């Protein structure tokens, strides 16, 4: 975008710029509604002004309690325009979890559309989106009010808080600033050459960090974000037809969504000549299913992205530039521009050849920590472990990685999933990956029973146990072979569509004995 | 060979009830909008159960909302498939 005189400081500049250069371009669309950039800017300003009238004082969190929709997106930016920051909440979430989040968040208001479960929100101001937008506003006063708010904002101010599950059962809210999101959207746009012709097919929920790429890259470039109805992810052929009809040409999905399309051979039935970019993150992409996509759409660009919510979305990426056999894992690649990623051994040294270490991130994507949670923040937002010369905050991921001979990072699993078994240090993720490459297995996950010293493989698929063992024997050492195998009809997934390891551990592992 | 099976609406609602006991399944219950069925339950439970019980193989082009949107739609699809 050559017309930028200086880097953006507030994501609203993206919308203002797109509304000026591409006013009639489609910004957001779902099954019911759509808005152009000109209309989006008008609605965002009005909503921002109306919210600012109701919520004043220090910037505070405002909860968006809405289904995934165009209105939900307009709300995010309306809240930003009001000088506050948004928190998108899963409307299907258990009331107990909502309550826990509200308790820690103490939001200034809840923004929704005809909210039903009012008793959860009885302690808070509830704002109705449609009422706010319906009211008449006086143009001059609105302009003055919004300008005044903007003058007081800096790019280090929070844009949103995104909650992820905490191992202790209390969700953690990552605070992400305008600066982080802007630097991220700039990197994404440059790296994947997104522009005003891009149409994102949005799959991930807006309370999931992956949606940040679709949303902010779209507004930065005057591109379109098409919300794909969730239901279609049960009907792979229909899903692809829908993408063709809505001219989606870029997707950033979780691997399980891509796998459903591959497993149901949907690409045999529907051609997607316009699909240019296929990105994925969130969990390990099974190479076998990725190869199905690549053989059907050889011209598309594929990339594996990697990073936690705490650093906006992504810190490492790998653009597929060579062939991979079904058994080979896809690298998580190299650091994004202006991001430093490094891995440190237990001894506190940078990893050497063939060594595994814990991954750290440094740079502007790194978030501001957890909201109202100084202790949790201090645990993972730490001083750079490689020096003490000056304050150098880094984020410690809890992910284990090593480097291949090309200098690309390879994912080795979570630190919490690393086990010591018969004296060997084992990544359960490695066993899972080996099992996942087996044609007859749809999904595989591993847990460890520390008391019985057993590795348990839980799988979904048609394979016989003996067959799986025979297959694994060629891929992993004997000491990593599962001692027990459990067949399930459906692998439990969490709210983000990832395998629910906590639940598996509860169901098939043993409770650790205390004392 | 498998014996040809007669399908009843009750068989389908019972199956759904077993898979997701929280739901109330009538003939025209919209399974997806009701929130009781999602892609996980469809691929993980509903399809494997139907394939096993009725000895059928669901082909990708048959996996469309028209065939799986309501218990009545599933019934119609199965009758078609079995005849």
Coordinates of N, CA and C in Angstrom, one line a residue, chain A residues 245-430:
Chain A
X245 N -18.9 -20.5 -5.1 CA -19.9 -19.5 -5.3 C -19.6 -18.2 -4.7
X246 N -19.0 -18.2 -3.6 CA -18.7 -16.9 -2.9 C -17.3 -16.4 -3.3
X247 N -16.6 -17.1 -4.2 CA -15.3 -16.7 -4.8 C -14.2 -16.6 -3.7
X248 N -14.3 -17.4 -2.8 CA -13.2 -17.5 -1.7 C -11.9 -17.9 -2.4
X249 N -10.9 -17.1 -2.2 CA -9.6 -17.5 -2.8 C -8.4 -17.6 -1.8
X250 N -8.8 -17.5 -0.5 CA -7.7 -17.7 0.5 C -8.4 -18.2 1.8
X251 N -7.8 -19.3 2.3 CA -8.3 -19.8 3.5 C -7.2 -20.0 4.6
X252 N -7.6 -19.9 5.8 CA -6.7 -20.1 6.9 C -7.5 -20.9 8.0
X253 N -7.4 -22.2 7.9 CA -8.3 -23.1 8.6 C -7.4 -24.0 9.6
X254 N -8.2 -24.6 10.6 CA -7.5 -25.6 11.4 C -7.4 -26.9 10.6
X255 N -6.3 -27.7 10.9 CA -6.1 -28.9 10.1 C -7.3 -29.8 10.1
X256 N -8.1 -29.9 11.2 CA -9.2 -30.8 11.1 C -10.2 -30.5 10.1
X257 N -10.4 -29.2 9.8 CA -11.3 -28.8 8.7 C -10.8 -29.1 7.4
X258 N -9.5 -28.9 7.2 CA -8.9 -29.3 5.9 C -8.9 -30.8 5.7
X259 N -8.8 -31.6 6.8 CA -8.7 -33.0 6.8 C -10.1 -33.6 6.4
X260 N -11.2 -33.0 6.9 CA -12.5 -33.5 6.5 C -12.7 -33.4 5.0
X261 N -12.3 -32.3 4.4 CA -12.4 -32.2 2.9 C -11.5 -33.2 2.2
X262 N -10.3 -33.5 2.8 CA -9.5 -34.5 2.1 C -10.0 -35.9 2.3
X263 N -10.5 -36.2 3.5 CA -10.9 -37.6 3.8 C -12.2 -37.9 3.1
X264 N -13.0 -36.9 2.8 CA -14.3 -37.2 2.1 C -14.2 -36.9 0.6
X265 N -12.9 -36.8 0.1 CA -12.6 -36.7 -1.3 C -13.5 -35.6 -2.0
X266 N -13.8 -34.6 -1.2 CA -14.6 -33.5 -1.8 C -14.0 -32.8 -3.0
X267 N -12.6 -32.8 -3.0 CA -11.9 -32.1 -4.1 C -12.0 -32.9 -5.4
X268 N -12.4 -34.2 -5.3 CA -12.7 -35.0 -6.5 C -14.0 -34.5 -7.2
X269 N -14.9 -33.9 -6.4 CA -16.2 -33.5 -6.9 C -16.3 -32.0 -7.3
X270 N -15.5 -31.2 -6.6 CA -15.7 -29.7 -6.8 C -14.3 -29.2 -7.1
X271 N -14.2 -28.4 -8.2 CA -12.9 -27.8 -8.5 C -12.9 -26.4 -7.9
X272 N -11.7 -26.0 -7.5 CA -11.6 -24.7 -6.9 C -10.4 -24.0 -7.6
X273 N -10.6 -23.6 -8.8 CA -9.5 -23.0 -9.6 C -9.1 -21.6 -9.0
X274 N -9.9 -21.0 -8.2 CA -9.6 -19.6 -7.7 C -8.8 -19.7 -6.4
X275 N -8.8 -20.8 -5.8 CA -8.2 -20.9 -4.4 C -6.7 -20.7 -4.6
X276 N -6.1 -19.6 -4.1 CA -4.7 -19.3 -4.3 C -3.9 -19.6 -3.1
X277 N -4.5 -19.5 -1.9 CA -3.7 -19.6 -0.7 C -4.4 -20.5 0.3
X278 N -3.7 -21.5 0.8 CA -4.2 -22.4 1.9 C -3.2 -22.3 3.0
X279 N -3.7 -21.7 4.1 CA -2.9 -21.6 5.3 C -3.5 -22.4 6.4
X280 N -2.6 -22.9 7.3 CA -3.2 -23.7 8.5 C -2.4 -23.5 9.7
X281 N -3.0 -23.7 10.8 CA -2.3 -23.6 12.1 C -3.2 -24.1 13.2
X282 N -2.8 -24.1 14.4 CA -3.7 -24.5 15.5 C -3.4 -25.9 16.1
X283 N -3.0 -26.8 15.2 CA -2.6 -28.1 15.6 C -1.7 -28.7 14.5
X284 N -1.2 -29.9 14.7 CA -0.3 -30.4 13.6 C -1.1 -30.8 12.4
X285 N -0.7 -30.4 11.3 CA -1.4 -30.7 10.0 C -0.9 -32.1 9.6
X286 N -1.8 -33.1 9.5 CA -1.4 -34.4 9.0 C -0.9 -34.3 7.5
X287 N 0.3 -34.8 7.3 CA 0.9 -34.6 6.0 C 0.1 -35.4 4.9
X288 N -0.5 -36.5 5.3 CA -1.2 -37.3 4.3 C -2.4 -36.5 3.7
X289 N -3.2 -35.9 4.6 CA -4.3 -35.1 4.1 C -3.9 -33.8 3.4
X290 N -2.7 -33.2 3.8 CA -2.2 -32.1 3.1 C -1.8 -32.5 1.7
X291 N -1.3 -33.7 1.5 CA -0.9 -34.1 0.2 C -2.1 -34.3 -0.7
X292 N -3.2 -34.7 -0.2 CA -4.4 -34.8 -1.0 C -4.8 -33.4 -1.5
X293 N -4.7 -32.4 -0.7 CA -4.9 -31.0 -1.2 C -3.9 -30.6 -2.2
X294 N -2.7 -30.8 -2.0 CA -1.6 -30.4 -2.9 C -1.8 -31.1 -4.2
X295 N -2.2 -32.4 -4.3 CA -2.3 -33.0 -5.6 C -3.5 -32.5 -6.4
X296 N -4.5 -32.1 -5.7 CA -5.7 -31.5 -6.4 C -5.5 -30.1 -6.8
X297 N -4.8 -29.3 -5.9 CA -4.6 -27.9 -6.2 C -3.1 -27.6 -6.2
X298 N -2.4 -28.0 -7.2 CA -1.0 -27.9 -7.2 C -0.5 -26.4 -7.3
X299 N -1.3 -25.6 -7.8 CA -0.8 -24.2 -8.0 C -1.0 -23.3 -6.8
X300 N -1.8 -23.7 -5.8 CA -2.1 -22.9 -4.6 C -0.8 -22.8 -3.8
X301 N -0.7 -21.8 -3.0 CA 0.4 -21.7 -2.1 C -0.1 -22.2 -0.7
X302 N 0.7 -23.0 -0.1 CA 0.4 -23.6 1.2 C 1.4 -23.2 2.2
X303 N 1.0 -22.9 3.4 CA 1.9 -22.5 4.5 C 1.4 -23.0 5.8
X304 N 2.3 -23.5 6.6 CA 2.1 -23.9 8.0 C 2.5 -22.8 8.9
X305 N 1.5 -22.3 9.7 CA 1.8 -21.2 10.6 C 1.8 -21.7 12.0
X306 N 2.7 -21.0 12.8 CA 2.8 -21.6 14.2 C 3.0 -20.4 15.2
X307 N 2.2 -20.4 16.2 CA 2.3 -19.5 17.3 C 1.2 -19.5 18.3
X308 N 1.3 -19.0 19.5 CA 0.3 -19.0 20.5 C -0.5 -17.7 20.5
X309 N -1.7 -17.7 21.0 CA -2.6 -16.5 21.2 C -1.8 -15.4 21.9
X310 N -0.9 -15.7 22.8 CA -0.2 -14.7 23.5 C 0.7 -13.8 22.7
X311 N 1.0 -14.3 21.4 CA 1.9 -13.4 20.6 C 1.0 -13.0 19.3
X312 N -0.2 -12.7 19.5 CA -1.2 -12.3 18.5 C -1.7 -13.5 17.7
X313 N -0.9 -14.1 16.9 CA -1.3 -15.3 16.3 C -0.1 -16.2 16.0
X314 N 0.9 -15.7 15.3 CA 1.9 -16.5 14.7 C 3.3 -15.9 14.9
X315 N 4.3 -16.7 15.0 CA 5.6 -16.2 15.1 C 6.6 -17.0 14.2
X316 N 6.2 -18.2 13.8 CA 7.0 -19.0 12.9 C 6.1 -19.4 11.7
X317 N 6.7 -19.5 10.5 CA 5.9 -20.0 9.4 C 6.8 -20.8 8.4
X318 N 6.1 -21.6 7.7 CA 6.8 -22.4 6.7 C 6.0 -22.5 5.4
X319 N 6.5 -21.9 4.3 CA 5.8 -22.0 3.0 C 6.3 -23.3 2.4
X320 N 5.3 -24.1 2.0 CA 5.7 -25.4 1.4 C 6.4 -25.2 0.1
X321 N 7.7 -25.6 0.1 CA 8.5 -25.4 -1.1 C 9.1 -26.7 -1.7
X322 N 8.6 -27.8 -1.1 CA 9.1 -29.1 -1.5 C 8.1 -30.2 -1.2
X323 N 8.3 -31.4 -1.7 CA 7.4 -32.5 -1.5 C 7.7 -33.1 -0.1
X324 N 6.6 -33.6 0.5 CA 6.8 -34.4 1.7 C 6.1 -35.7 1.6
X325 N 6.7 -36.8 2.0 CA 6.0 -38.1 2.1 C 5.0 -38.1 3.2
X326 N 4.0 -39.0 3.1 CA 3.0 -39.0 4.2 C 3.5 -39.1 5.6
X327 N 4.7 -39.7 5.7 CA 5.2 -40.0 7.1 C 6.0 -38.8 7.6
X328 N 6.4 -37.9 6.7 CA 7.3 -36.7 7.1 C 6.5 -35.6 7.8
X329 N 6.9 -35.1 8.9 CA 6.2 -34.0 9.5 C 6.5 -32.7 8.7
X330 N 5.5 -31.8 8.6 CA 5.8 -30.5 8.0 C 6.5 -29.5 9.0
X331 N 7.6 -28.9 8.6 CA 8.3 -28.0 9.5 C 7.4 -26.8 10.0
X332 N 7.6 -26.3 11.1 CA 6.9 -25.0 11.5 C 7.8 -23.8 11.0
X333 N 9.0 -24.1 10.5 CA 9.7 -23.1 9.7 C 10.5 -22.1 10.4
X334 N 10.4 -20.8 9.9 CA 11.4 -19.8 10.3 C 10.6 -18.6 10.9
X335 N 11.3 -17.7 11.7 CA 10.6 -16.6 12.3 C 10.0 -15.6 11.3
X336 N 8.9 -15.0 11.6 CA 8.3 -14.0 10.8 C 9.3 -12.8 10.9
X337 N 9.1 -11.9 9.9 CA 10.0 -10.7 9.8 C 9.9 -9.9 11.2
X338 N 11.0 -9.4 11.7 CA 11.0 -8.6 12.9 C 10.6 -9.4 14.1
X339 N 10.5 -10.7 14.0 CA 10.2 -11.6 15.2 C 11.5 -12.4 15.4
X340 N 11.9 -12.5 16.7 CA 13.0 -13.4 17.0 C 12.4 -14.6 17.7
X341 N 12.8 -15.8 17.2 CA 12.4 -17.0 17.8 C 13.6 -17.8 18.1
X342 N 13.7 -18.3 19.4 CA 14.9 -19.1 19.7 C 14.5 -20.2 20.7
X343 N 15.3 -21.2 20.7 CA 15.0 -22.4 21.6 C 16.1 -22.6 22.6
X344 N 15.8 -22.9 23.8 CA 16.7 -23.0 24.9 C 16.6 -24.4 25.5
X345 N 17.8 -25.0 25.8 CA 17.8 -26.3 26.4 C 17.5 -26.1 27.9
X346 N 17.4 -27.3 28.6 CA 17.1 -27.2 30.1 C 18.3 -26.6 30.8
X347 N 19.5 -26.6 30.2 CA 20.7 -26.0 30.8 C 20.7 -24.5 30.5
X348 N 19.8 -24.0 29.8 CA 19.7 -22.5 29.5 C 20.6 -22.1 28.4
X349 N 21.0 -23.0 27.5 CA 21.8 -22.6 26.3 C 20.9 -22.8 25.1
X350 N 21.3 -22.0 24.0 CA 20.6 -22.2 22.7 C 20.8 -23.6 22.2
X351 N 19.8 -24.1 21.6 CA 19.9 -25.5 21.2 C 20.9 -25.7 20.1
X352 N 21.6 -26.8 20.1 CA 22.5 -27.2 19.1 C 21.9 -28.2 18.1
X353 N 22.7 -28.8 17.3 CA 22.3 -29.7 16.3 C 21.6 -30.9 17.0
X354 N 20.4 -31.3 16.6 CA 19.7 -32.4 17.1 C 19.3 -32.3 18.6
X355 N 19.4 -31.1 19.1 CA 18.9 -30.9 20.5 C 17.5 -30.3 20.5
X356 N 16.7 -30.7 21.5 CA 15.4 -30.2 21.6 C 15.4 -29.1 22.7
X357 N 14.7 -28.0 22.5 CA 14.6 -27.0 23.5 C 13.2 -26.3 23.5
X358 N 13.0 -25.4 24.5 CA 11.8 -24.7 24.6 C 11.8 -23.5 23.8
X359 N 10.7 -23.2 23.1 CA 10.6 -22.1 22.2 C 10.3 -20.8 22.9
X360 N 11.0 -19.7 22.6 CA 10.7 -18.3 23.1 C 10.5 -17.4 21.9
X361 N 9.6 -16.4 22.1 CA 9.4 -15.4 21.1 C 9.7 -14.0 21.6
X362 N 10.2 -13.1 20.8 CA 10.6 -11.8 21.1 C 10.2 -10.9 20.0
X363 N 9.6 -9.7 20.2 CA 9.2 -8.8 19.1 C 7.9 -8.3 19.3
X364 N 7.5 -7.5 18.3 CA 6.3 -6.7 18.5 C 4.9 -7.4 18.4
X365 N 5.0 -8.7 18.0 CA 3.7 -9.5 18.0 C 3.4 -9.9 19.5
X366 N 4.4 -9.9 20.3 CA 4.2 -10.4 21.7 C 3.3 -9.5 22.4
X367 N 2.3 -10.2 23.0 CA 1.2 -9.4 23.7 C 1.7 -8.8 25.0
X368 N 0.7 -8.2 25.7 CA 1.0 -7.4 26.9 C 0.9 -8.2 28.2
X369 N 0.5 -9.5 28.1 CA 0.3 -10.4 29.2 C -1.1 -10.7 29.4
X370 N -1.4 -11.3 30.6 CA -2.8 -11.7 30.9 C -3.5 -10.7 31.7
X371 N -4.8 -10.5 31.4 CA -5.5 -9.4 32.0 C -5.9 -9.8 33.5
X372 N -5.6 -8.8 34.4 CA -5.9 -9.0 35.8 C -5.3 -10.3 36.3
X373 N -4.1 -10.6 35.9 CA -3.5 -11.9 36.3 C -2.0 -11.8 36.3
X374 N -1.4 -10.9 37.3 CA 0.0 -10.7 37.3 C 0.9 -11.9 37.5
X375 N 0.3 -12.8 38.3 CA 1.1 -14.0 38.6 C 1.3 -14.9 37.3
X376 N 0.2 -15.2 36.7 CA 0.2 -16.0 35.5 C 1.1 -15.3 34.4
X377 N 1.0 -14.0 34.4 CA 1.8 -13.2 33.4 C 3.3 -13.4 33.7
X378 N 3.7 -13.3 34.9 CA 5.1 -13.4 35.3 C 5.6 -14.8 35.0
X379 N 4.8 -15.8 35.0 CA 5.3 -17.2 34.7 C 5.8 -17.3 33.3
X380 N 5.1 -16.6 32.3 CA 5.5 -16.9 30.9 C 6.0 -15.7 30.1
X381 N 5.7 -14.5 30.6 CA 6.3 -13.3 30.0 C 7.5 -12.9 30.9
X382 N 8.6 -13.3 30.4 CA 9.8 -13.3 31.3 C 11.0 -12.6 30.6
X383 N 12.0 -12.4 31.5 CA 13.2 -11.8 30.9 C 13.9 -12.8 30.0
X384 N 14.5 -12.3 28.9 CA 15.2 -13.2 28.0 C 16.2 -14.0 28.8
X385 N 16.1 -15.3 28.7 CA 16.9 -16.2 29.5 C 18.4 -16.2 29.1
X386 N 18.7 -15.5 28.0 CA 20.1 -15.6 27.5 C 20.9 -14.4 28.0
X387 N 20.3 -13.4 28.6 CA 21.1 -12.3 29.2 C 20.3 -11.6 30.3
X388 N 21.0 -10.8 31.1 CA 20.4 -10.0 32.1 C 20.8 -8.5 32.0
X389 N 21.3 -8.1 30.8 CA 22.0 -6.8 30.7 C 21.0 -5.6 30.7
X390 N 19.8 -5.9 30.2 CA 18.7 -4.8 30.2 C 17.4 -5.5 30.1
X391 N 16.3 -4.9 30.5 CA 15.0 -5.6 30.4 C 14.7 -5.9 29.0
X392 N 14.5 -7.2 28.7 CA 14.3 -7.7 27.4 C 13.1 -8.8 27.4
X393 N 11.9 -8.3 27.5 CA 10.8 -9.3 27.7 C 10.6 -10.2 26.6
X394 N 10.4 -11.5 26.9 CA 10.2 -12.5 25.9 C 9.0 -13.4 26.3
X395 N 8.4 -14.1 25.4 CA 7.3 -15.0 25.8 C 7.8 -16.4 25.7
X396 N 7.6 -17.2 26.7 CA 8.0 -18.5 26.9 C 6.8 -19.4 26.5
X397 N 7.0 -20.2 25.5 CA 5.8 -20.9 24.9 C 5.4 -22.2 25.6
X398 N 6.3 -22.9 26.2 CA 6.0 -24.3 26.6 C 6.0 -25.3 25.5
X399 N 6.4 -24.8 24.3 CA 6.5 -25.7 23.1 C 7.9 -26.2 23.0
X400 N 8.1 -27.4 22.6 CA 9.4 -27.9 22.3 C 9.7 -28.1 20.9
X401 N 10.9 -27.6 20.5 CA 11.2 -27.6 19.0 C 12.7 -28.1 18.9
X402 N 13.0 -28.5 17.6 CA 14.4 -28.6 17.3 C 14.6 -28.1 15.8
X403 N 15.8 -28.0 15.4 CA 16.1 -27.4 14.1 C 16.5 -28.6 13.2
X404 N 16.0 -28.5 11.9 CA 16.5 -29.5 10.9 C 17.7 -28.9 10.2
X405 N 18.3 -29.7 9.3 CA 19.5 -29.3 8.7 C 19.4 -28.1 7.8
X406 N 18.1 -27.7 7.5 CA 17.9 -26.5 6.7 C 17.7 -25.3 7.5
X407 N 17.7 -25.5 8.8 CA 17.5 -24.3 9.7 C 16.1 -24.0 10.0
X408 N 15.2 -25.0 9.7 CA 13.8 -24.8 10.0 C 13.4 -25.5 11.3
X409 N 12.5 -24.8 12.0 CA 12.1 -25.4 13.3 C 11.1 -26.6 13.0
X410 N 11.3 -27.6 13.8 CA 10.3 -28.7 13.8 C 9.6 -28.8 15.1
X411 N 8.3 -29.0 15.1 CA 7.6 -29.0 16.3 C 7.8 -30.4 17.0
X412 N 8.0 -30.4 18.3 CA 8.3 -31.7 19.0 C 7.2 -31.9 20.1
X413 N 6.2 -31.0 20.2 CA 5.2 -31.3 21.2 C 5.2 -30.3 22.3
X414 N 4.2 -30.4 23.2 CA 4.2 -29.5 24.3 C 5.1 -30.0 25.4
X415 N 5.7 -29.0 26.1 CA 6.6 -29.4 27.2 C 5.8 -30.3 28.2
X416 N 4.5 -29.9 28.4 CA 3.7 -30.7 29.4 C 3.4 -32.1 28.9
X417 N 3.6 -32.4 27.5 CA 3.4 -33.7 27.0 C 4.7 -34.5 26.9
X418 N 5.7 -33.8 27.4 CA 7.0 -34.6 27.3 C 7.0 -35.5 28.5
X419 N 7.4 -36.8 28.2 CA 7.4 -37.7 29.4 C 8.7 -38.4 29.4
X420 N 9.0 -38.9 30.6 CA 10.2 -39.7 30.8 C 9.7 -41.2 30.9
X421 N 10.1 -42.0 30.0 CA 9.6 -43.4 30.0 C 10.7 -44.3 29.9
X422 N 10.9 -45.2 30.8 CA 12.0 -46.2 30.8 C 13.3 -45.4 30.6
X423 N 13.4 -44.3 31.1 CA 14.7 -43.5 31.0 C 14.8 -42.7 29.7
X424 N 13.9 -42.9 28.8 CA 13.9 -42.1 27.6 C 13.1 -40.8 27.7
X425 N 13.5 -39.8 27.1 CA 12.7 -38.6 27.0 C 11.8 -38.7 25.8
X426 N 10.5 -38.7 25.9 CA 9.6 -39.0 24.8 C 8.6 -37.8 24.6
X427 N 8.4 -37.4 23.4 CA 7.4 -36.5 23.0 C 6.2 -37.3 22.6
X428 N 5.1 -37.2 23.3 CA 3.9 -38.0 22.9 C 3.5 -37.6 21.5
X429 N 3.7 -36.3 21.1 CA 3.4 -35.8 19.8 C 4.0 -36.5 18.7
X430 N 5.2 -37.0 19.0 CA 5.9 -37.8 17.9 C 5.2 -39.1 17.6

